[in-house]
Coordinates of N, CA and C in Angstrom, one line a residue:
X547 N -24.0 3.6 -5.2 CA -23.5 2.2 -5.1 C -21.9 2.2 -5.1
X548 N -21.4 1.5 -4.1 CA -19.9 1.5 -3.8 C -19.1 1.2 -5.3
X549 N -18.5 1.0 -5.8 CA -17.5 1.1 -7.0 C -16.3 1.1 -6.8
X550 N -15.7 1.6 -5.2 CA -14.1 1.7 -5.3 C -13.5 1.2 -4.4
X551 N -12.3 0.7 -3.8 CA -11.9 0.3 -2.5 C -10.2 0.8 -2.4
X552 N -10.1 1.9 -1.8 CA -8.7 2.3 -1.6 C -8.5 1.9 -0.3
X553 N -6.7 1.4 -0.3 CA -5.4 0.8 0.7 C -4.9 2.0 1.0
X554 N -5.1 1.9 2.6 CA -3.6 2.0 3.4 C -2.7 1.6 2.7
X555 N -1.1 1.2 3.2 CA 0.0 0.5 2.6 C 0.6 -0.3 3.8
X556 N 1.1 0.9 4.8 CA 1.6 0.0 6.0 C 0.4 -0.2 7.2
X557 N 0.8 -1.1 7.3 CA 0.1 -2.0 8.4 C -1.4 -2.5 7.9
X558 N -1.6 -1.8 6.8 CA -3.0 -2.6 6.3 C -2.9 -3.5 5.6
X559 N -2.5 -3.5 4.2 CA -1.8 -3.8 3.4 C -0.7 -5.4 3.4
X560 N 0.1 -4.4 4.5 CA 1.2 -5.2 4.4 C 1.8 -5.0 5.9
X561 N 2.1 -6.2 6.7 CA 2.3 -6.0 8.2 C 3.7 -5.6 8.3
X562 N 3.9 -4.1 8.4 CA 5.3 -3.1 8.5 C 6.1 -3.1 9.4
X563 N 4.4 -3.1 10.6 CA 4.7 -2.9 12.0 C 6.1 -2.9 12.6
X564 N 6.6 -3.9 12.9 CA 7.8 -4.3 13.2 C 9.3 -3.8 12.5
X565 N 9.3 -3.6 11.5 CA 10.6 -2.9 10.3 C 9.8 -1.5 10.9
X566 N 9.0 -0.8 11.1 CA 9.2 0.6 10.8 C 9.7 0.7 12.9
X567 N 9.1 -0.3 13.6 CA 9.4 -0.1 15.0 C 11.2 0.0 15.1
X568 N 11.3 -0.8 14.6 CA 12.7 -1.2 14.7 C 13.7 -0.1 14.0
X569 N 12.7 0.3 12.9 CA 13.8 1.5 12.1 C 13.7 2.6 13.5
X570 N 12.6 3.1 13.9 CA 12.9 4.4 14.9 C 14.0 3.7 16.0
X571 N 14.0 2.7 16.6 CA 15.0 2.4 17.5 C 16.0 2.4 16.6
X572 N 16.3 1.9 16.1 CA 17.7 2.5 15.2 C 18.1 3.6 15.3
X573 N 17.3 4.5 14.8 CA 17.8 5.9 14.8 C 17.7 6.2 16.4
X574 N 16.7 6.1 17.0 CA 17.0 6.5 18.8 C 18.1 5.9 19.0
X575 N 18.6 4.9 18.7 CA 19.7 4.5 19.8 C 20.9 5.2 18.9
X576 N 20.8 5.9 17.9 CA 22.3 6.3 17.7 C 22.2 7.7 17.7
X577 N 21.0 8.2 17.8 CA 21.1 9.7 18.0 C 20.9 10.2 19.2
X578 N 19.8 9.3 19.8 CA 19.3 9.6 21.6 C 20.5 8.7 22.7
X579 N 20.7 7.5 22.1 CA 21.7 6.6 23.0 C 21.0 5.9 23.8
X580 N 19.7 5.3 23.6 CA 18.6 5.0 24.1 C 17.3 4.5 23.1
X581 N 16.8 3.5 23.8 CA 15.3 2.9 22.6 C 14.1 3.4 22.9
X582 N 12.9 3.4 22.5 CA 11.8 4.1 23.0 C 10.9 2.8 23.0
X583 N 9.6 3.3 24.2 CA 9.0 1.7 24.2 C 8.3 2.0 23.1
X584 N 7.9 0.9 22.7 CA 7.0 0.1 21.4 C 5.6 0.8 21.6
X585 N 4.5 1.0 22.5 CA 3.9 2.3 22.5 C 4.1 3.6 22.1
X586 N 5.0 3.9 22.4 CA 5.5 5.4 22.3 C 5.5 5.7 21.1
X587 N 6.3 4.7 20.1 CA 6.8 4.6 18.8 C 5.3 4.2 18.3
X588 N 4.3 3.2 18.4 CA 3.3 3.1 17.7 C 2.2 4.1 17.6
X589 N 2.4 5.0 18.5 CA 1.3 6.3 18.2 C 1.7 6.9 17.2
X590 N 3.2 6.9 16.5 CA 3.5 7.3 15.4 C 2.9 6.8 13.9
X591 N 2.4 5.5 14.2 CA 2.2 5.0 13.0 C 0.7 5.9 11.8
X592 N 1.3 5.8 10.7 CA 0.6 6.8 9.7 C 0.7 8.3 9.6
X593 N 1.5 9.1 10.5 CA 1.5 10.3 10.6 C 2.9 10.1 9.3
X594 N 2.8 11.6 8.5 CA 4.3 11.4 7.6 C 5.5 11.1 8.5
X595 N 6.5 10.4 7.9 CA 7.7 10.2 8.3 C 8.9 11.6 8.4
X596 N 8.7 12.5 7.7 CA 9.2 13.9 8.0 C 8.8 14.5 9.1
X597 N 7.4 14.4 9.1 CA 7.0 15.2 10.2 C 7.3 14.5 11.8
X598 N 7.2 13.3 11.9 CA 7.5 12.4 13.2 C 9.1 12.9 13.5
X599 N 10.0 12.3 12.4 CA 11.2 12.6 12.5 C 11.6 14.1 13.0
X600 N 11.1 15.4 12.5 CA 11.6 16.7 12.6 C 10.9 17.0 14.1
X601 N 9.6 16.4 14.6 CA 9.5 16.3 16.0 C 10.6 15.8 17.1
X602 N 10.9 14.4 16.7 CA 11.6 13.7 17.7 C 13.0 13.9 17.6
X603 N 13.3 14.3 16.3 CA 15.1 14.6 17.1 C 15.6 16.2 16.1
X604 N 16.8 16.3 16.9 CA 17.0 17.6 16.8 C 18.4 17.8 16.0
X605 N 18.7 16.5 15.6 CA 19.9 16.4 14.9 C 19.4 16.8 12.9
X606 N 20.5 17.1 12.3 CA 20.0 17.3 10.8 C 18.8 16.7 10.3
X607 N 17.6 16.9 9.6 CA 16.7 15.7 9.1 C 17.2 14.9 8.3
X608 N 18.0 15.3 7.1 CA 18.1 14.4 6.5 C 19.4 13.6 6.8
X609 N 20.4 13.6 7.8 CA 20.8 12.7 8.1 C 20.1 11.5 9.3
X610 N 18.9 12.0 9.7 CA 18.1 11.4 10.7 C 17.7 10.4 9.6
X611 N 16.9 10.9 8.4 CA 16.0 9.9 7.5 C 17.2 9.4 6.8
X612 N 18.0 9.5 6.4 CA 18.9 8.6 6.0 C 19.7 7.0 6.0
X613 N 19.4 7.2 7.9 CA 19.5 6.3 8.9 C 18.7 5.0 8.7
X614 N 17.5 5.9 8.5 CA 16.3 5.4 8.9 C 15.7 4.3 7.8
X615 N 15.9 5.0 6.6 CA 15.8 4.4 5.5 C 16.7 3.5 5.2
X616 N 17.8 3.4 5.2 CA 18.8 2.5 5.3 C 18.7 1.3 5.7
X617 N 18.2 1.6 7.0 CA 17.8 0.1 7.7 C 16.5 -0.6 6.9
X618 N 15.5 0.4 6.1 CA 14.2 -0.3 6.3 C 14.4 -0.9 5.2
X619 N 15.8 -0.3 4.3 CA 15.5 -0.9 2.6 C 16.6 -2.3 3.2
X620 N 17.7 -2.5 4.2 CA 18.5 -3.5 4.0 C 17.4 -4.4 4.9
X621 N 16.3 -3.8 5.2 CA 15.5 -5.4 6.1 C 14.2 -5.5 5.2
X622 N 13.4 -4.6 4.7 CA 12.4 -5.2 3.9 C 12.1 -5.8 3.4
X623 N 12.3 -6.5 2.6 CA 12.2 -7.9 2.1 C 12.1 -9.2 2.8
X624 N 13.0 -8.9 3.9 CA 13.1 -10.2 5.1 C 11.9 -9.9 6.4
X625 N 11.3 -8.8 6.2 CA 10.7 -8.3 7.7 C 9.5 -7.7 7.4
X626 N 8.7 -8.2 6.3 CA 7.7 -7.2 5.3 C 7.1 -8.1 4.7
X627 N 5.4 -8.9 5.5 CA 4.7 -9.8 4.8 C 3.5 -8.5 4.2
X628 N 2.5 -9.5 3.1 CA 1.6 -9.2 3.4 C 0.3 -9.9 4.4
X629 N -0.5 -8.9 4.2 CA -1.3 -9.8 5.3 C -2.3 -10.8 4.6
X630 N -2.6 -12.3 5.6 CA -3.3 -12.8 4.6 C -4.8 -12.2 3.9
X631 N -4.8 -13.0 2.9 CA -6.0 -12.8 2.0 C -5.7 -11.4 1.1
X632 N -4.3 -10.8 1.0 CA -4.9 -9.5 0.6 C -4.6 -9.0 -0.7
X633 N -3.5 -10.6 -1.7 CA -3.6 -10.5 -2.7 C -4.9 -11.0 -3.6
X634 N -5.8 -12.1 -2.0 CA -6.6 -12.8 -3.0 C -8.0 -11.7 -3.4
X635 N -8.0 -10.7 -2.3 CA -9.1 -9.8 -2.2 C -8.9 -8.8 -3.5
X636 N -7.7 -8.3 -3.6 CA -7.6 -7.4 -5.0 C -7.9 -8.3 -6.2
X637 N -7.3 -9.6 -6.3 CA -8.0 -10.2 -7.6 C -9.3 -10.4 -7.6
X638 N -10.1 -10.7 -6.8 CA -11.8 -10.4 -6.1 C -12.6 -8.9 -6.9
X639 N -11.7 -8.1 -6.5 CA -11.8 -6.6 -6.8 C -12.3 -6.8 -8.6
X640 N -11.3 -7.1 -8.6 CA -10.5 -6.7 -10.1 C -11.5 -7.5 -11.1
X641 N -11.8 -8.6 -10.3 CA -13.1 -9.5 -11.3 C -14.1 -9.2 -11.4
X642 N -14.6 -8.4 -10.4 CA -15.8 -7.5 -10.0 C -15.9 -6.5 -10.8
X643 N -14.6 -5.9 -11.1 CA -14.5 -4.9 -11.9 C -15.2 -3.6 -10.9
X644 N -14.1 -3.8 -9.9 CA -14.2 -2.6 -8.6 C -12.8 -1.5 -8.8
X645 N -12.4 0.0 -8.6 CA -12.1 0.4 -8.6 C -11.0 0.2 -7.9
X646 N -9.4 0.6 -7.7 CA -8.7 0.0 -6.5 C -7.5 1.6 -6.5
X647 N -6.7 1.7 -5.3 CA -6.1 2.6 -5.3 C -5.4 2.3 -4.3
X648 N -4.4 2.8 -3.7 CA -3.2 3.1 -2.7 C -3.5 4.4 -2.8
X649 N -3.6 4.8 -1.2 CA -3.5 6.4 -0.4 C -2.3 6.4 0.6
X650 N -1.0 6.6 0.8 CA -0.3 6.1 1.7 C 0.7 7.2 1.7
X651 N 1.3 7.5 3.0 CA 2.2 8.5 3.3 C 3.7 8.3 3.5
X652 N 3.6 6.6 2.9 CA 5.3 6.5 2.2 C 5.4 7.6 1.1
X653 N 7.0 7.4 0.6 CA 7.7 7.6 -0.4 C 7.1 6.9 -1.5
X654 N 7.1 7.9 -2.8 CA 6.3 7.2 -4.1 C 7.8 5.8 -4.5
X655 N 9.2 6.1 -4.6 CA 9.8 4.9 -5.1 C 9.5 3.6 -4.1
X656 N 9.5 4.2 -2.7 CA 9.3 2.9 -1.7 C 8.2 1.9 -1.8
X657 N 6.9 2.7 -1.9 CA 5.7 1.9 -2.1 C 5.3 1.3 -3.0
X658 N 5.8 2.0 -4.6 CA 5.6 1.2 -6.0 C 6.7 0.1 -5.9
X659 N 8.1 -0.1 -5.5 CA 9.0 -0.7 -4.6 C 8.5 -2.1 -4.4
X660 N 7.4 -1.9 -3.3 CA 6.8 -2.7 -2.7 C 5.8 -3.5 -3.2
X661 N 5.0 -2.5 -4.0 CA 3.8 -3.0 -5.2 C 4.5 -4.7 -6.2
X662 N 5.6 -3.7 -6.6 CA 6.4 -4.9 -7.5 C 6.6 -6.1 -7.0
X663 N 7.2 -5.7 -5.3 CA 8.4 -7.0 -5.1 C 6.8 -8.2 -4.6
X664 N 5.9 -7.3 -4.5 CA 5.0 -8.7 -3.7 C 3.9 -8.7 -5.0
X665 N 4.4 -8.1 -6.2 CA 3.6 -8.7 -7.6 C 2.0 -8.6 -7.4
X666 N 1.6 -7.3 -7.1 CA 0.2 -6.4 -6.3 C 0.1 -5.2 -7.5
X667 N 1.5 -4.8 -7.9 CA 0.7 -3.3 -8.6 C 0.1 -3.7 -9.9
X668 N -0.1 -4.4 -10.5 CA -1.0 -4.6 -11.2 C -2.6 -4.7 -10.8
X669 N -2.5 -4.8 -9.9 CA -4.0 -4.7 -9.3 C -4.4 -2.8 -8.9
X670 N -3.8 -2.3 -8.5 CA -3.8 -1.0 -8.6 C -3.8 0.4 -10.0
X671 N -5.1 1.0 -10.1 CA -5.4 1.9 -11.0 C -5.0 3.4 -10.7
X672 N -4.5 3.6 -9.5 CA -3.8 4.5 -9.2 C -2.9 4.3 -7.7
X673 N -1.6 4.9 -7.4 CA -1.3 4.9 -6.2 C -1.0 6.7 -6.0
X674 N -1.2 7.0 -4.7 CA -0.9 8.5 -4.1 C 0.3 8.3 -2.8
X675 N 0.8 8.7 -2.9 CA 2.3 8.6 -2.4 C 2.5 10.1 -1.4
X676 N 3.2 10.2 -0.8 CA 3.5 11.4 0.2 C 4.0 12.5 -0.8
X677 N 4.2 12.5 -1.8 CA 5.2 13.7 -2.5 C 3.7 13.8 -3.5
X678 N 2.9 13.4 -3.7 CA 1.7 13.7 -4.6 C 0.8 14.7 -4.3
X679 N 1.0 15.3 -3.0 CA 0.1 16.6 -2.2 C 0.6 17.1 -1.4
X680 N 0.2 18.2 -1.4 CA 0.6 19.4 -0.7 C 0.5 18.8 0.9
X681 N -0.8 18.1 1.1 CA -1.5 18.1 2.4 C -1.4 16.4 2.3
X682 N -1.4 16.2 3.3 CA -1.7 14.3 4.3 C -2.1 14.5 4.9
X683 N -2.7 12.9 5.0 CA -3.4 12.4 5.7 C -2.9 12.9 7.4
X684 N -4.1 13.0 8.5 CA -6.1 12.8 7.9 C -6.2 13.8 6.8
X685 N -5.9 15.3 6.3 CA -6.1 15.7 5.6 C -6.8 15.1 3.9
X686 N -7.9 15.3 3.8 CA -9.1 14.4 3.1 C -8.3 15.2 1.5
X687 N -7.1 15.5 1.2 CA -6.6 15.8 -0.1 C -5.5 14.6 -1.0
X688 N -5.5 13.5 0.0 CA -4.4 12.1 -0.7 C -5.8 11.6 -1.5
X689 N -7.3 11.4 -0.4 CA -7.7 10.5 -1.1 C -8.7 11.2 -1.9
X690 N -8.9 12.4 -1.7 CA -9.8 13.4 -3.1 C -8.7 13.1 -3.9
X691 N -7.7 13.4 -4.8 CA -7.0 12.6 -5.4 C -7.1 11.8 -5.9
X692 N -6.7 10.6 -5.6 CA -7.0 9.2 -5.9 C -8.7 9.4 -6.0
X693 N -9.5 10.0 -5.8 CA -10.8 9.4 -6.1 C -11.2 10.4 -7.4
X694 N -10.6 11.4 -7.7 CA -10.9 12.6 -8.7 C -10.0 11.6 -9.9
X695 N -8.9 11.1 -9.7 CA -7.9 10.3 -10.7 C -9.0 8.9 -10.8
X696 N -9.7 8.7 -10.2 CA -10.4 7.3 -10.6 C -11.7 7.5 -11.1
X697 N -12.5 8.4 -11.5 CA -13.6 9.2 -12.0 C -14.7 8.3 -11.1
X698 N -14.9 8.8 -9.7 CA -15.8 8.1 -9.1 C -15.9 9.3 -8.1
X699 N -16.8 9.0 -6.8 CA -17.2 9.8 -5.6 C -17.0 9.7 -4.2
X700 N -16.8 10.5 -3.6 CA -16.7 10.0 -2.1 C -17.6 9.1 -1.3
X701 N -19.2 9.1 -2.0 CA -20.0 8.1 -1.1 C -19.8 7.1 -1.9
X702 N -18.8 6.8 -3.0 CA -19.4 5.5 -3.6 C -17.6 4.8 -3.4
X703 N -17.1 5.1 -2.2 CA -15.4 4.6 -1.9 C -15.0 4.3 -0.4
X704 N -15.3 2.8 -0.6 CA -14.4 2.3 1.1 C -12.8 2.7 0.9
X705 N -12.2 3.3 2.2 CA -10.8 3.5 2.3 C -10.8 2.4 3.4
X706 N -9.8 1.3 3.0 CA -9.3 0.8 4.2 C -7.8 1.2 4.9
X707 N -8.0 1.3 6.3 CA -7.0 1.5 7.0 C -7.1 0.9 8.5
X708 N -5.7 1.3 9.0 CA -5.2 0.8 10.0 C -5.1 1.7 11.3
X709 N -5.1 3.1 11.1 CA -4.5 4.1 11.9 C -5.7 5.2 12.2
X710 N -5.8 6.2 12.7 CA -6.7 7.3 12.7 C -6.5 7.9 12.1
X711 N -4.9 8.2 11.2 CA -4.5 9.4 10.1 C -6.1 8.5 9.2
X712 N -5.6 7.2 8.6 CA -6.9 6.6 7.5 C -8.5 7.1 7.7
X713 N -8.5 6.5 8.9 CA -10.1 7.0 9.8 C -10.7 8.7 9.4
X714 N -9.8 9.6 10.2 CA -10.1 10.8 10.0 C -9.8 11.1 8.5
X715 N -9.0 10.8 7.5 CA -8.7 11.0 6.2 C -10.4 11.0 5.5
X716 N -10.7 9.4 6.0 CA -11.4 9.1 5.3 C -13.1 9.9 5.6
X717 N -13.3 9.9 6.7 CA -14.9 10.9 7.4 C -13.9 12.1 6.5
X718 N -13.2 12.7 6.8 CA -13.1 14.0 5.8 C -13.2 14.2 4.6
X719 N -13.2 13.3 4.0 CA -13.4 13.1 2.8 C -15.0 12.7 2.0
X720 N -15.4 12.3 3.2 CA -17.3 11.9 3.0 C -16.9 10.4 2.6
X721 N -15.9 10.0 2.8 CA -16.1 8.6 1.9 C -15.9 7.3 3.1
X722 N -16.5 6.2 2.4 CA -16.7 5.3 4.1 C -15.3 4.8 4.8
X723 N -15.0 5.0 6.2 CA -13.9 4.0 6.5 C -14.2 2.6 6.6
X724 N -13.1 1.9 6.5 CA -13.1 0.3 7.2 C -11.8 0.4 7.7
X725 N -12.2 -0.3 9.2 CA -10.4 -0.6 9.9 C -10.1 -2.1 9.8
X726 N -9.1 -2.3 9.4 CA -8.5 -3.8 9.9 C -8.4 -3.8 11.0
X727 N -8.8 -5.2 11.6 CA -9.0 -5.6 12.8 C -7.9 -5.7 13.6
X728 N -6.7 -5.7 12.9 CA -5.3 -5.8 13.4 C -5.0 -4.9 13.5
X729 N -5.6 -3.7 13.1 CA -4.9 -2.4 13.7 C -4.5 -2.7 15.8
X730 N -3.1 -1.7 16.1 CA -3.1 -2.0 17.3 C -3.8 -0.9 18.2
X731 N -4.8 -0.4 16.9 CA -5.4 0.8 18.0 C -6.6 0.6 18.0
X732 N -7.1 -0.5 17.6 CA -8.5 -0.9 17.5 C -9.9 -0.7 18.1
X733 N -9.4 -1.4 19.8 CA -10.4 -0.5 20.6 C -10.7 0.7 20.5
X734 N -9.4 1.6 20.8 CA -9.0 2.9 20.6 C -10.1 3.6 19.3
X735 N -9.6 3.1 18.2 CA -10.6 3.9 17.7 C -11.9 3.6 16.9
X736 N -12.2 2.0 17.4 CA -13.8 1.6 17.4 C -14.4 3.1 18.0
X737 N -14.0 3.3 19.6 CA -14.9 3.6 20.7 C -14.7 4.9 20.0
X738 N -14.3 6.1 19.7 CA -13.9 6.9 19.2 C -14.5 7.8 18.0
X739 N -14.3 6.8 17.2 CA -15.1 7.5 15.7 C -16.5 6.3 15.4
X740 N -17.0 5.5 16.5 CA -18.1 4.7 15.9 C -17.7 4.2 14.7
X741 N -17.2 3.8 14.5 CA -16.4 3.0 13.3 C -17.7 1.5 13.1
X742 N -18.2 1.9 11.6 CA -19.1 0.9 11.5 C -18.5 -0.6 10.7
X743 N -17.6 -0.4 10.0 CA -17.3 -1.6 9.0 C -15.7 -1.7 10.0
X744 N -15.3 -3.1 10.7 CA -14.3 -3.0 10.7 C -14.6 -5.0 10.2
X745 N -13.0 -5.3 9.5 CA -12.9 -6.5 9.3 C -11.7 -7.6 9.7
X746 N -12.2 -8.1 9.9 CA -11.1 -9.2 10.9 C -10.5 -10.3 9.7
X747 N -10.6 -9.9 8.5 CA -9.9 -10.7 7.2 C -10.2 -10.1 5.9
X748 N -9.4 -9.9 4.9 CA -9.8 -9.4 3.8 C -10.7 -9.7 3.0
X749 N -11.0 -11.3 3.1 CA -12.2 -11.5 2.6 C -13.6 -11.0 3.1
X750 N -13.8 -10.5 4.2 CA -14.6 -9.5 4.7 C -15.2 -8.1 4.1
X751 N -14.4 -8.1 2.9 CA -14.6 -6.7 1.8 C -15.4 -7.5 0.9
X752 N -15.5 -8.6 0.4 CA -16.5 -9.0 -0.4 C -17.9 -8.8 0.2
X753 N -17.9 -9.2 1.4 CA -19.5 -8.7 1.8 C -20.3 -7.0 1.4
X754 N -19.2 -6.1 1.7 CA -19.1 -4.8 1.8 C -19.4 -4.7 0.7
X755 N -19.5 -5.1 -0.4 CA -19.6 -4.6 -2.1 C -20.9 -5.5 -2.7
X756 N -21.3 -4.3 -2.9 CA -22.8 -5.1 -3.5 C -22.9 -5.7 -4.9

């Protein structure tokens, strides 16, 4: 019987999309002298931000991520909803007395950060952060983790996400996916991984839990 329901952070969670598009054009245009189209840039979404960055440019890393971060912390707040229903779904959880978690390949200060400013981490029994494992996502070791930290199982834990890092994280892990329906890769990876639970609103997880 299901028992747990672990978050994506960006783009599931909380609609990023646009602040993290905007951060890579930032950095392209001051290190390439040029923007990248909005496709290009969205196949990046969920892969670590070290690893995208040390691919795409060849200037110092950490003056690349420096850039990058700069911008996302002076716009976040102004450019960083959540999406609807998704504080009313964790209080749902929580009354149910369901398991909850964040698996996410931000930064641990950025995402607890974020937990606070939209008054969410209290709904959260654990979060896993990019510096908490060796290995990321899809690598099925963020959300073994979070599910070893929450004394439960892989068949008995929806992972919701937005990306294919989530998708493949989660079939590696044995534990069920769900995609938000607002993923922009949707068709993409309906047709792909047969993706059985996808939901077009948060309240959509209440059905999912018996």
């Amino acid at each position: 019987m299901l028992d747990t329901v672990i978050f994506d952070f960006d783009g599931t969670l909380a609609d990023t999309s646009g602040l993290v598009i905007n951060s890579f054009q930032t950095v392209y245009k001051k290190f390439h002298g040029e923007e990248k189209p909005v496709d290009y840039i969205s196949k990046f979404f969920g892969e670590p931000l070290r690893v995208t960055l040390e691919r795409e440019f060849t200037q110092p890393l950490e003056e690349v991520m420096k850039e990058y971060r700069e911008y996302q912390v002076s716009r976040f707040n102004d450019d960083v909803k959540l999406f609807n229903n998704a504080k009313e779904i964790l209080q749902y959880l929580k009354s149910k007395n369901i398991k909850t978690a964040i698996v996410t390949s931000r930064m641990k200060f950025s995402v607890e950060q974020a937990l606070h400013d939209f008054d969410i981490k209290k709904y959260f029994d654990v979060v896993i952060a990019i510096e908490d494992t060796k290995n990321h996502k899809p690598h099925p070791e963020p959300l073994w983790k979070a599910i070893d930290m929450l004394g439960t199982s892989p068949d008995k834990v929806l992972f919701v996400g937005d990306s294919k890092y989530d998708i493949e994280c989660a079939i590696n892990a044995n534990a069920t996916p769900v995609l938000v329906g607002w993923s922009i890769e949707i068709e993409e990876l309906r047709n792909q991984y047969n993706i059985k639970h996808i939901i077009d609103d948060f309240s959509n997880i209440e059905k999912l839990i018996p």
